[in-house]
XYZ file of C-alpha atoms in Angstrom:
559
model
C 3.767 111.097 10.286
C 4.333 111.899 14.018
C 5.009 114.992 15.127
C 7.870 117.186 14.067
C 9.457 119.702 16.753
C 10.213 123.383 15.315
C 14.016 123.152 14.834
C 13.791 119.684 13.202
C 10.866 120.834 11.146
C 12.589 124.274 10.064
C 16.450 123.178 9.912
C 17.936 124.809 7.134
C 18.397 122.441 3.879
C 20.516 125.033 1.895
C 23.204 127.288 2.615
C 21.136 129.729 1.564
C 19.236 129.489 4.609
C 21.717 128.910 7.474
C 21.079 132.249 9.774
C 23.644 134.914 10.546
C 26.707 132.815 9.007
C 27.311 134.412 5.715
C 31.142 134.056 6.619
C 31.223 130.454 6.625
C 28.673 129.325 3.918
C 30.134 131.847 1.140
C 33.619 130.478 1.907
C 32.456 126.939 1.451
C 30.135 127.364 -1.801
C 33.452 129.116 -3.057
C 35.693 125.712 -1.992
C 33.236 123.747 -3.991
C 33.077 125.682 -6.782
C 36.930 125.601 -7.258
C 37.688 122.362 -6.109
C 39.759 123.340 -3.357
C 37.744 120.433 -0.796
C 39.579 119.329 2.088
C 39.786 116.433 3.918
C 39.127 117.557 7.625
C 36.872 120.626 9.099
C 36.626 121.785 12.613
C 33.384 123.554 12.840
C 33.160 125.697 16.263
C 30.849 127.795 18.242
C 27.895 127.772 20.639
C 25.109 125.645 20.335
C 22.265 126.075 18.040
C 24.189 128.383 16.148
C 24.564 126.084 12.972
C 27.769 123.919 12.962
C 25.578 120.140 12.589
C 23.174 121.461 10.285
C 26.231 122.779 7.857
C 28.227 119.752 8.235
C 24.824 118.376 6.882
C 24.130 120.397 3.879
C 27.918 120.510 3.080
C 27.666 116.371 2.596
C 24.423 116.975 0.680
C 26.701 119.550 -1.780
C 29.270 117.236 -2.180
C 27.447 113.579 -2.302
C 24.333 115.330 -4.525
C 23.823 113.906 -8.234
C 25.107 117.232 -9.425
C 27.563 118.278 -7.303
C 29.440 118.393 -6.057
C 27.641 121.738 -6.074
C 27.199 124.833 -3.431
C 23.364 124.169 -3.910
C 22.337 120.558 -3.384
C 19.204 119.533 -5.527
C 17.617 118.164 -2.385
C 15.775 115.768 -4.533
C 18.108 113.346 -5.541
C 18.333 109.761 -3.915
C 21.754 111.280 -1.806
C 20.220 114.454 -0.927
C 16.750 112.285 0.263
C 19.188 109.962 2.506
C 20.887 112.397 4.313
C 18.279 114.613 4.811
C 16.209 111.608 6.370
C 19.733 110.897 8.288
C 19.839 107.013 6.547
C 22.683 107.275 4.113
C 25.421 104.579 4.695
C 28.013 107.312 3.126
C 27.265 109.925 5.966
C 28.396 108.785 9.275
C 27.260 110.840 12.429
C 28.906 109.782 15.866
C 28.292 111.301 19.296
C 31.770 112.005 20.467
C 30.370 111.867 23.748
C 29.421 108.588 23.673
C 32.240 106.303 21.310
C 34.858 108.393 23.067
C 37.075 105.240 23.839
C 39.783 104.626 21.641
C 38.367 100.911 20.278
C 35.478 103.394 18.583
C 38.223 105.136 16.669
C 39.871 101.878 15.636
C 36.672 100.877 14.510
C 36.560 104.071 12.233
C 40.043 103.709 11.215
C 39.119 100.201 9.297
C 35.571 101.126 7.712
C 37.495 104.467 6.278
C 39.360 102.016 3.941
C 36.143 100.868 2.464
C 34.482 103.048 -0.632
C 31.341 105.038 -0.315
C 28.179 102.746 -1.059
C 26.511 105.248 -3.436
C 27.483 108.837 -3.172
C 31.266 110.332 -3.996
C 32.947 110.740 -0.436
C 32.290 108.733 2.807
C 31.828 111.682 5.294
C 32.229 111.421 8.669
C 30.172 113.841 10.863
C 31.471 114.050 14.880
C 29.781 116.000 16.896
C 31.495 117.188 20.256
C 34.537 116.160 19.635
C 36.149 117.485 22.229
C 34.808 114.419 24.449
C 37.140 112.304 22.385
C 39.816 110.579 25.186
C 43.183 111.351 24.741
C 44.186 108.184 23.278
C 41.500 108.191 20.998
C 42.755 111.440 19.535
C 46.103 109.744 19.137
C 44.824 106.931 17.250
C 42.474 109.737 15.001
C 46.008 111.346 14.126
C 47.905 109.331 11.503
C 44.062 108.592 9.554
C 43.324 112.071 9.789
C 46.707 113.426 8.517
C 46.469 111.000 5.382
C 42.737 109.956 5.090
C 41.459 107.867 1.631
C 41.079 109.952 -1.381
C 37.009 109.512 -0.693
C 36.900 110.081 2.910
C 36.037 113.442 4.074
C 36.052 114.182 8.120
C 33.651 117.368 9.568
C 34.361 118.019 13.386
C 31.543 119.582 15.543
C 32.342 121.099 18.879
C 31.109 123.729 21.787
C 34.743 123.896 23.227
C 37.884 124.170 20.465
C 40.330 125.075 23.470
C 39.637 121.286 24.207
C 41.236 119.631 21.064
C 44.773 119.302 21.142
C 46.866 120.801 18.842
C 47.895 118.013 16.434
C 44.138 117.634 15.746
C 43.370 121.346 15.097
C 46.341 122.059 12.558
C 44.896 119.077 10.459
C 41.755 120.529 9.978
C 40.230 123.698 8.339
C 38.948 125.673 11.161
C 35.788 127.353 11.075
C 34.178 129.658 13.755
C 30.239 130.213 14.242
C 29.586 133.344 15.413
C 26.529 134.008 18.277
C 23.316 134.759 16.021
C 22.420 138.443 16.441
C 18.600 139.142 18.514
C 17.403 141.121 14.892
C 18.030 137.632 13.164
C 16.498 135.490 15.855
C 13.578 137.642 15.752
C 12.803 137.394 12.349
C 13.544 133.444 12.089
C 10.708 133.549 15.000
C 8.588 135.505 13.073
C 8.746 133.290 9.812
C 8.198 130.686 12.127
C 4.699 132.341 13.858
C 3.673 133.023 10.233
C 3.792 129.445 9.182
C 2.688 127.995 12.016
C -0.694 130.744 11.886
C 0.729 131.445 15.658
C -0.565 135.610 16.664
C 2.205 136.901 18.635
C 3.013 140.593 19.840
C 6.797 142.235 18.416
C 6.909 142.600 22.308
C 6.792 139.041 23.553
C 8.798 137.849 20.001
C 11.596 140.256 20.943
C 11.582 138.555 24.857
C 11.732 135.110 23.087
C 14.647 136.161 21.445
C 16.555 137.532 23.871
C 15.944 134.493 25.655
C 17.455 132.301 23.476
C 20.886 134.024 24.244
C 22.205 134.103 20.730
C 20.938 130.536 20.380
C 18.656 130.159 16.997
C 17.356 126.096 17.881
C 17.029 127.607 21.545
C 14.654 130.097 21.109
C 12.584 128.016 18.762
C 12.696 125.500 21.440
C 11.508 128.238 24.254
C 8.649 129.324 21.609
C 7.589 125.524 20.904
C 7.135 125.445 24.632
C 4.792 128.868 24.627
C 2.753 127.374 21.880
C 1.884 123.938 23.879
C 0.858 126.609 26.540
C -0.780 129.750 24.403
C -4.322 129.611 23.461
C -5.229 132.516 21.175
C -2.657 135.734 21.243
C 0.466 135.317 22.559
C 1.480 138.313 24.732
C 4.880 139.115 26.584
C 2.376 138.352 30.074
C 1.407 135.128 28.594
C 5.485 133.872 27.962
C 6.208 135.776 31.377
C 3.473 132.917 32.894
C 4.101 130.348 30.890
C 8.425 130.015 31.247
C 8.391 131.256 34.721
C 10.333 134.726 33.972
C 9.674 138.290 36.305
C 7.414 140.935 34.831
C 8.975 144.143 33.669
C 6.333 145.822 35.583
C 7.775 144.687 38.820
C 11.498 145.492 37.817
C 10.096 148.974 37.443
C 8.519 148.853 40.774
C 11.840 147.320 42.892
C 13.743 149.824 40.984
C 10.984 152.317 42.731
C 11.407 150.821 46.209
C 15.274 151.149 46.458
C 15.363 154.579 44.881
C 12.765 155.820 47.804
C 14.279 153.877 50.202
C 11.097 151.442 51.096
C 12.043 148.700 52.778
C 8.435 147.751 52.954
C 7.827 147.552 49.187
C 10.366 145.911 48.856
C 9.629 143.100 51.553
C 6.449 142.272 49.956
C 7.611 142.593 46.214
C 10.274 139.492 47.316
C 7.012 137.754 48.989
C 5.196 138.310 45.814
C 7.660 137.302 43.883
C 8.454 133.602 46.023
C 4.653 133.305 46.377
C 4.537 133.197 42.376
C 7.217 130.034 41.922
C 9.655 132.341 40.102
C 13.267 131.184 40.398
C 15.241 133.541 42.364
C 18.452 133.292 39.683
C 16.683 133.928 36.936
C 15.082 136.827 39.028
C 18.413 138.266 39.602
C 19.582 137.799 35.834
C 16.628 139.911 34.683
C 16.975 142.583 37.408
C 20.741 142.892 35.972
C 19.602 143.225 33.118
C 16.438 145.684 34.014
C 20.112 147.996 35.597
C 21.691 147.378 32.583
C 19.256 149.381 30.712
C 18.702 152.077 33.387
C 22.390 152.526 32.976
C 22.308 152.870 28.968
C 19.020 155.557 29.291
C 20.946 157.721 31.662
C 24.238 157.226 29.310
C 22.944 157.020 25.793
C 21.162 159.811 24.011
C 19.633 157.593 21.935
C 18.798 153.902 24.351
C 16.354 152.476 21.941
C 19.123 150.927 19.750
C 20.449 149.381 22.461
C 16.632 148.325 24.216
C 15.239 145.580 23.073
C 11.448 146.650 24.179
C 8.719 148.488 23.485
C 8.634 151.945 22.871
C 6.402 151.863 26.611
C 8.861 150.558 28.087
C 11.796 152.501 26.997
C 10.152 155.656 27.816
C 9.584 154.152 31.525
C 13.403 153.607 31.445
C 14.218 157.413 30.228
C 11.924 158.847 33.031
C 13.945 156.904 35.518
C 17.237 157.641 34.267
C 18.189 159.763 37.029
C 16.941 157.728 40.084
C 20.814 156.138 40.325
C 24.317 157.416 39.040
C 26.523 155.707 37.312
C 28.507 154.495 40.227
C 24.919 153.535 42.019
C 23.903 151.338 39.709
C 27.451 149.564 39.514
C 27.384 148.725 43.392
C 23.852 147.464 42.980
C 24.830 145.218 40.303
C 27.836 144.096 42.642
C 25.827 143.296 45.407
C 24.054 140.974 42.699
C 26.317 139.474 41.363
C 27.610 138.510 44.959
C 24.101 137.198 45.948
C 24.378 135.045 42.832
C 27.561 133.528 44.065
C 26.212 133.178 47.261
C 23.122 131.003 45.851
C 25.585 128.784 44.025
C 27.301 128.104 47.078
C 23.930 126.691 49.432
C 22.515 129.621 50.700
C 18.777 130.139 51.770
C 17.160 132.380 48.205
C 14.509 133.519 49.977
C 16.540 135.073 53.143
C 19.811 136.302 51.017
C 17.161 137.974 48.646
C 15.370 139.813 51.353
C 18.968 140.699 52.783
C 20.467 141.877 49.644
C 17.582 144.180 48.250
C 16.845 146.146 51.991
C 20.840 146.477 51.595
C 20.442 148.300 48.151
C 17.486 150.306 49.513
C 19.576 151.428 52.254
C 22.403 151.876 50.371
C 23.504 156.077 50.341
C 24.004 157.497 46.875
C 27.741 157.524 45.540
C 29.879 160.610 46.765
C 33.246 161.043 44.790
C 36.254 162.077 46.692
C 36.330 164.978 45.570
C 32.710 165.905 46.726
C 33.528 164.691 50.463
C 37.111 166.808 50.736
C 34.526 169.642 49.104
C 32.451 169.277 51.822
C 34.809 168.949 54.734
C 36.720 172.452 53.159
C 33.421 173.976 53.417
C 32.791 172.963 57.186
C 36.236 174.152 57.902
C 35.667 177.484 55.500
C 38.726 176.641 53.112
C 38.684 177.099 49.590
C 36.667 175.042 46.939
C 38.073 172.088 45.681
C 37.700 171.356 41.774
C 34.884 170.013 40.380
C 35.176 166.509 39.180
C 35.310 165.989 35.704
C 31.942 165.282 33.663
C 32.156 161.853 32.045
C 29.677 158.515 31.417
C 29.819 155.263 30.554
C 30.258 155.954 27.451
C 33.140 158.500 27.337
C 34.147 161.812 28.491
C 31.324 164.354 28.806
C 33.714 167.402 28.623
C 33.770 169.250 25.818
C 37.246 170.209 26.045
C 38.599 167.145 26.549
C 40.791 167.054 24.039
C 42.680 169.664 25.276
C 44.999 167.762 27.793
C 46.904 171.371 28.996
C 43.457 172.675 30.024
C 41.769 170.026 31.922
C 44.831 169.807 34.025
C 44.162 173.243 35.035
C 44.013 173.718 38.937
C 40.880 175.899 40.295
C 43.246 178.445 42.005
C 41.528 181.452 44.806
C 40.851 184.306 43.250
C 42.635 187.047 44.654
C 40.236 190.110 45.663
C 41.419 193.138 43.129
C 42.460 195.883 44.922
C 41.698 198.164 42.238
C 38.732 196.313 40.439
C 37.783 199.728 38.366
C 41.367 200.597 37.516
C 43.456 200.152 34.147
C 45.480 196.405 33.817
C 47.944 197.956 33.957
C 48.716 198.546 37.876
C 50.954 197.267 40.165
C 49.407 193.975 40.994
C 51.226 192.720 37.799
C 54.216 193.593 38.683
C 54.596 193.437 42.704
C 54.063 190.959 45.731
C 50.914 189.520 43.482
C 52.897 188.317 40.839
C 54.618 186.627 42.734
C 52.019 184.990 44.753
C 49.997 183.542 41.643
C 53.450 182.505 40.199
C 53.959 180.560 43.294
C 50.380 178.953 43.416
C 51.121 178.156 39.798
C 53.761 176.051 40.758
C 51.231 173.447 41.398
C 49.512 173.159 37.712
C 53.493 173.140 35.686
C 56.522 173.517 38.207
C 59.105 173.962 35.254
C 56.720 176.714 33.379
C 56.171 178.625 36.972
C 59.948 178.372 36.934
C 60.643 180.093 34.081
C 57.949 182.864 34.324
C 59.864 184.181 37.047
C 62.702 184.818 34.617
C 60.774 186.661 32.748
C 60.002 190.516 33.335
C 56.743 192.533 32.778
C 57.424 194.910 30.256
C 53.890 196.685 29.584
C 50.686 196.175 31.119
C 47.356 197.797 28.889
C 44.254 197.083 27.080
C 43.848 193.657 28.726
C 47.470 192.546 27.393
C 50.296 191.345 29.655
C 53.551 191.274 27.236
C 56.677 189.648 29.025
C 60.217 189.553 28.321
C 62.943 187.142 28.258
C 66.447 186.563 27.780
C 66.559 185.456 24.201
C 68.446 181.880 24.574
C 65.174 180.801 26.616
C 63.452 179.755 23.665
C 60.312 180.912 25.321
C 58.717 180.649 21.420
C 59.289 177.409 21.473
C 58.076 176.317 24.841
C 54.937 178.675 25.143
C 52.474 176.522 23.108
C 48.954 177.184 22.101
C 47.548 175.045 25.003
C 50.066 176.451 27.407
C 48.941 179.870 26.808
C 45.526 178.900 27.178
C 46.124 177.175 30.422
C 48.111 180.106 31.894
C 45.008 183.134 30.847
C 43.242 180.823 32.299
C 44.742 180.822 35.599
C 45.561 184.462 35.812
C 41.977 185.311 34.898
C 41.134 182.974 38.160
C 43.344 184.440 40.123
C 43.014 188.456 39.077
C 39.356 187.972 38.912
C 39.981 189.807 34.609
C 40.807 188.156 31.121
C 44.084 188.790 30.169
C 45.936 188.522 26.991
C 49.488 187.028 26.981
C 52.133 188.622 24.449
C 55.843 187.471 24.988
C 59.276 188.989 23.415
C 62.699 188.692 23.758
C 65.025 190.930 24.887
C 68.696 190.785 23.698
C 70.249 192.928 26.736
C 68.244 190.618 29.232
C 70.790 188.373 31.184
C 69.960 184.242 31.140
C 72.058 183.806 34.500
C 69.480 184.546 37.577
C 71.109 184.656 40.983
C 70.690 181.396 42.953
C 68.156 182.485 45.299
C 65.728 181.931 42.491
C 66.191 178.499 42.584
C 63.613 176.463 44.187
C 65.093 174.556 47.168
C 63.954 171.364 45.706
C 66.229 171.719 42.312
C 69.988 171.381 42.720
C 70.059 172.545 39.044
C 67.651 174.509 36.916
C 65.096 172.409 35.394
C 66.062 174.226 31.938
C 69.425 173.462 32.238
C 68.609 169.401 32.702
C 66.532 169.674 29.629
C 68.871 171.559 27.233
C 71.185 169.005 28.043
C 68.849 165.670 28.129
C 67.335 166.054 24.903
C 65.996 162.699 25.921
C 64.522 163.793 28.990
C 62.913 167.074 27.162
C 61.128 164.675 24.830
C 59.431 162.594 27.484
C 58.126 165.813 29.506
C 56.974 167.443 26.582
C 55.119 163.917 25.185
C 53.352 163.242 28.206
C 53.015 166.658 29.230
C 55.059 166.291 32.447
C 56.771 168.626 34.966
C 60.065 168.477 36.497
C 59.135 168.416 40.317
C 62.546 167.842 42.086
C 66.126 167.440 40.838
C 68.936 165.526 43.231
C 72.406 165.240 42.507
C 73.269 161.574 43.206
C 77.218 160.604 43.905
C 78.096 157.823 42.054
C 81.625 157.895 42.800
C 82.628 161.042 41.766
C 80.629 161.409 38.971
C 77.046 163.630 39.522
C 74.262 162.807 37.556
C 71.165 165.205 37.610
C-alpha cells in the first residue's frame, strides 16, 4: 500500500475521537439515539478543525448495519465503503468546483433515486459557500423538502457567505479553534506511534504553529519528520520550516532596550543571510512582545507561555526593559511594517528602518510625568501621581473606592503651630477658608456646603462641625466622603484629623448672598432639593454641580 500522510492515516473514525469538539459530537450521538435526524446540517469553522471528518463518521452512524447508532461498527460492508471513500450512498462534492447551477440540477434528479445499499443517500459538500447564487436558488426548494432517505451535510470555512434561505434550512453547527494543550497531545500520540523522539519544547512550537489547526500541525510535523534524523529539537524545526530562533528574539529585544543600533544592523543581516522570511520574522517578534508584555503584567506568565521553563525565566528577567506603553508602540511600528510589506516595499530596507526606529525610540512619559517635570523647572507644586494600573487591571489597591481616588494632591500648608493642640485657630480663621477654597476643586457642591457649616470644638485630633438641621448633612456625608475630606485636610494641615458633625437647631439655613459662588445663580442645594432627578444622577455617578445659569425661556427660568 503506498504511503499514507499523517492526517489521512490518523483521521478520527469515531466520535469518540474527534479532538476538542465534545459540543458537537455529544449533541449528535444524542440525535441518533432519539431519532430526532434531520435532513440538512451546516457544519462551520476553520480548517482542520473537524467539520469533513464528522460529516464522515456521522454517515458511517447512520448507514452502519447497526445503526443507525452514535458508534459505527467500522467493520461492516457500509462502514468499509465510506471509510475507503467508495460508497455510491455517500456523495462528496467540492463546492468549489460544481459550483454552476447545471451541477445542482444534476443533484436535484439523482436525490429522487434510493440509496444502493445503506439507509440514507447522504450528500457531503464541502465549501459550500463557493456555490453561485443561482445554484443556491435551485438547492432551495430540494433542500426545504428533500426524499425521506436523503440526508444533506454542508461543510464550510465562511457561514457569513451562505445566504439566509440556505442557513435557516439547516441545523447549524459551529467548530470551535482546537486548544494548543489538545494539539499537543494529538502530536504526541502521533510521535509515539510513529517511534518519532521529540523534545515537549519543539512539540509545543509545532503546536502553536498550527494556529488552532489539528490536520495543520500534523501536516507541519510530517514535514519535520521527512527532514529530522534522530531527536527532534525546537533548533532542528527552527531549521527545517524556516522560523527565527528564540535566542535571537532575546537578543533584538537586547539591542533596542540598550539602544544599539549596531546589534541590531547585523542581527537583520544575520537574519536575511539565513533565508528567513521577513513576515514570519515579524509575526514571531510580536509574539516574542506579546510575552514580554504578559511577564511584566502577570504574576504568574507560565500559564499563559507556551515554552520552556528556560525560556520563561529569560522573559521574567526582562520584564522591565519596556513599559507597558513601550511595548505597545513597538508592536505598532510592526504592525505598520507588515502593512507596508504587503503593499511592495523593499523587506530588507523597511526592516533595517523600522528596528533602528524602535532602538531609538525614548521610553513612554505620561502626561502627567511631563507637566510634573515642567512644575518642577518652574518650582510649582507637584502634580499627582498617575494611577498604578497594567494590562491586566487596576494595580491600586483602593480602587474600589471611587470618592478616594478622585482625591486631588492639594499643598500642604506649613503649620504655624506644628507642636500645639488641634485645636487652634488655623481651624477656624483665614486657613479654613483657604483649604475650603482649594477643595472646591475635588467636590464643588460639598466645599459649598462646608462653608455653611461652623466649627464648634476643635481637640484630641477631632474636628466636630455644625449645621443648620434641614441640611441633611447625615445624609450627604457618606463613608467615602468622609474619607476623602480627612484625607485632604490631613494634606493640607500636615495632621490626621477626625471628622464629627451635628446639628444645631438655633443655626439659621439662609446664608447671606455673598456666600454664593459667582458661578451659581442659585445654591447648588437648593437645585437638588428640588430636582430629585438631578440629585440622583450626581449622587450615582458621583458628580459635582460646577456652574448653575438661569436661562430665559420666555419668562419662565429654569435652573
Amino acid at each position: 500500500m503506498s504511503y499514507l500522510v499523517l492526517a489521512r492515516k490518523l483521521r478520527p473514525l469515531t466520535f469518540d475521537e474527534v479532538v476538542a469538539q465534545e459540543h458537537i459530537t455529544e449533541t449528535l450521538k444524542n440525535a441518533i439515539r432519539s431519532g430526532r435526524i434531520a435532513h440538512a446540517y451546516l457544519f462551520c469553522g476553520t480548517r482542520g478543525t473537524g467539520k469533513t471528518t464528522t460529516a464522515r463518521i456521522l454517515a458511517k452512524a447512520l448507514n452502519c448495519k447497526k445503526g443507525p447508532t452514535p458508534e459505527p461498527c467500522l467493520k461492516c460492508v457500509n462502514c468499509k465503503e465510506i471509510a475507503s471513500s467508495s460508497s455510491m450512498d455517500v456523495i462528496e462534492i467540492d463546492a468549489a468546483s460544481n459550483t454552476s447551477v447545471d451541477d445542482i440540477r444534476d443533484l436535484r434528479e439523482n436525490v429522487r433515486y434510493a440509496p444502493a445499499g445503506g439507509r440514507y443517500k447522504i450528500y457531503i459538500i464541502d465549501e459550500v459557500h463557493r456555490l453561485s447564487g443561482a445554484a443556491f436558488d435551485a438547492l432551495l426548494k430540494t433542500l426545504e423538502e428533500p426524499p425521506d432517505h436523503v440526508i444533506f451535510i454542508f461543510a464550510t470555512t465562511e457561514p457569513h457567505n451562505l445566504p439566509a434561505t440556505i442557513l435557516s434550512r439547516t441545523q447549524r453547527y459551529d467548530f470551535r479553534r482546537i486548544p494548543l494543550s489538545d494539539i499537543t497531545d494529538s502530536l504526541r500520540r502521533a510521535s509515539d506511534s510513529e517511534g518519532i523522539t521529540i523534545t515537549d519544547d519543539a512539540l509545543a512550537l509545532v503546536a502553536r504553529k498550527g494556529d488552532g489547526s489539528l490536520r495543520d500541525a500534523l501536516s507541519l510535523f510530517e514535514q519535520i519528520l521527512a527532514y529530522a534524523d534522530g531527536e527532534i529539537t525546537i533548533e532542528l524545526i527552527t531549521d527545517a520550516l524556516g522560523l527565527v530562533d528564540l535566542s535571537l528574539l532575546f537578543e533584538l529585544s537586547d539591542a533596542i532596550h540598550n539602544h544599539n543600533s549596531g546589534a541590531i544592523l547585523d542581527l537583520t543581516a544575520k537574519l536575511t543571510k539565513s533565508g528567513s522570511d521577513v513576515g514570519q520574522f515579524l509575526i514571531d517578534f510580536q509574539e516574542h512582545l506579546r510575552n514580554m508584555l504578559i511577564a511584566s503584567t502577570v504574576p504568574e506568565p507560565e500559564q499563559f507561555i507556551e515554552l520552556s521553563d528556560l525560556y520563561i525565566k529569560r522573559y521574567i528577567d526582562n520584564k522591565d526593559y519596556f513599559s507597558y506603553s513601550d511595548i505597545m508602540r513597538m508592536v505598532k511600528v510592526i504592525s505598520d511594517l507588515r502593512q507596508q510589506l504587503k503593499e511592495g516595499a523593499e523587506p530588507r530596507i523597511f526592516l533595517e528602518m523600522a528596528l533602528l526606529k524602535l532602538a531609538r525610540m525614548d521610553t513612554t512619559a505620561t502626561l502627567t510625568e511631563v507637566l510634573q517635570k515642567l512644575s518642577n523647572l518652574s518650582g510649582g507644586s507637584q502634580a499627582p501621581p498617575p494611577p498604578s494600573s497594567n494590562l491586566f487591571g487596576s494595580g491600586n489597591a483602593q480602587a474600589g473606592k471611587p470618592d478616594e481616588k478622585r482625591s486631588l494632591k492639594l499643598t500642604p500648608a506649613i503649620s504655624e503651630n506644628p507642636a500645639g493642640d488641634p485645636g487652634s485657630a488655623e481651624f477656624t480663621g483665614s486657613r479654613w477658608v483657604s483649604f475650603l477654597n482649594e477643595y472646591t476643586q475635588i467636590n464643588g457642591m460639598l466645599s459649598i456646603m462646608l462653608k455653611r457649616g461652623k466649627v464648634r470644638q476643635v481637640n484630641n485630633n477631632t474636628l466636630r462641625l455644625t449645621f443648620p438641621p434641614d441640611m441633611g448633612i447625615g445624609t450627604l456625608m457618606t463613608p467615602d466622603k468622609v474619607r476623602q475630606l480627612e484625607t485632604s485636610i490631613e494634606e493640607h494641615f500636615g495632621r490626621r484629623i477626625k471628622l464629627k458633625f451635628d446639628t444645631d437647631p438655633n443655626m439659621k439655613t439662609d446664608q447671606p448672598k455673598t456666600t454664593l459662588d459667582p458661578r451659581f445663580d442659585m445654591r447648588p442645594e437648593d437645585l437638588l432639593k428640588q430636582n430629585p432627578d438631578v440629585k440622583k444622577i450626581v449622587e450615582r455617578y458621583d458628580g459635582k454641580i460646577t456652574s448653575i445659569k438661569k436661562i430665559d425661556t420666555g419668562g419662565k427660568d429654569n435652573g
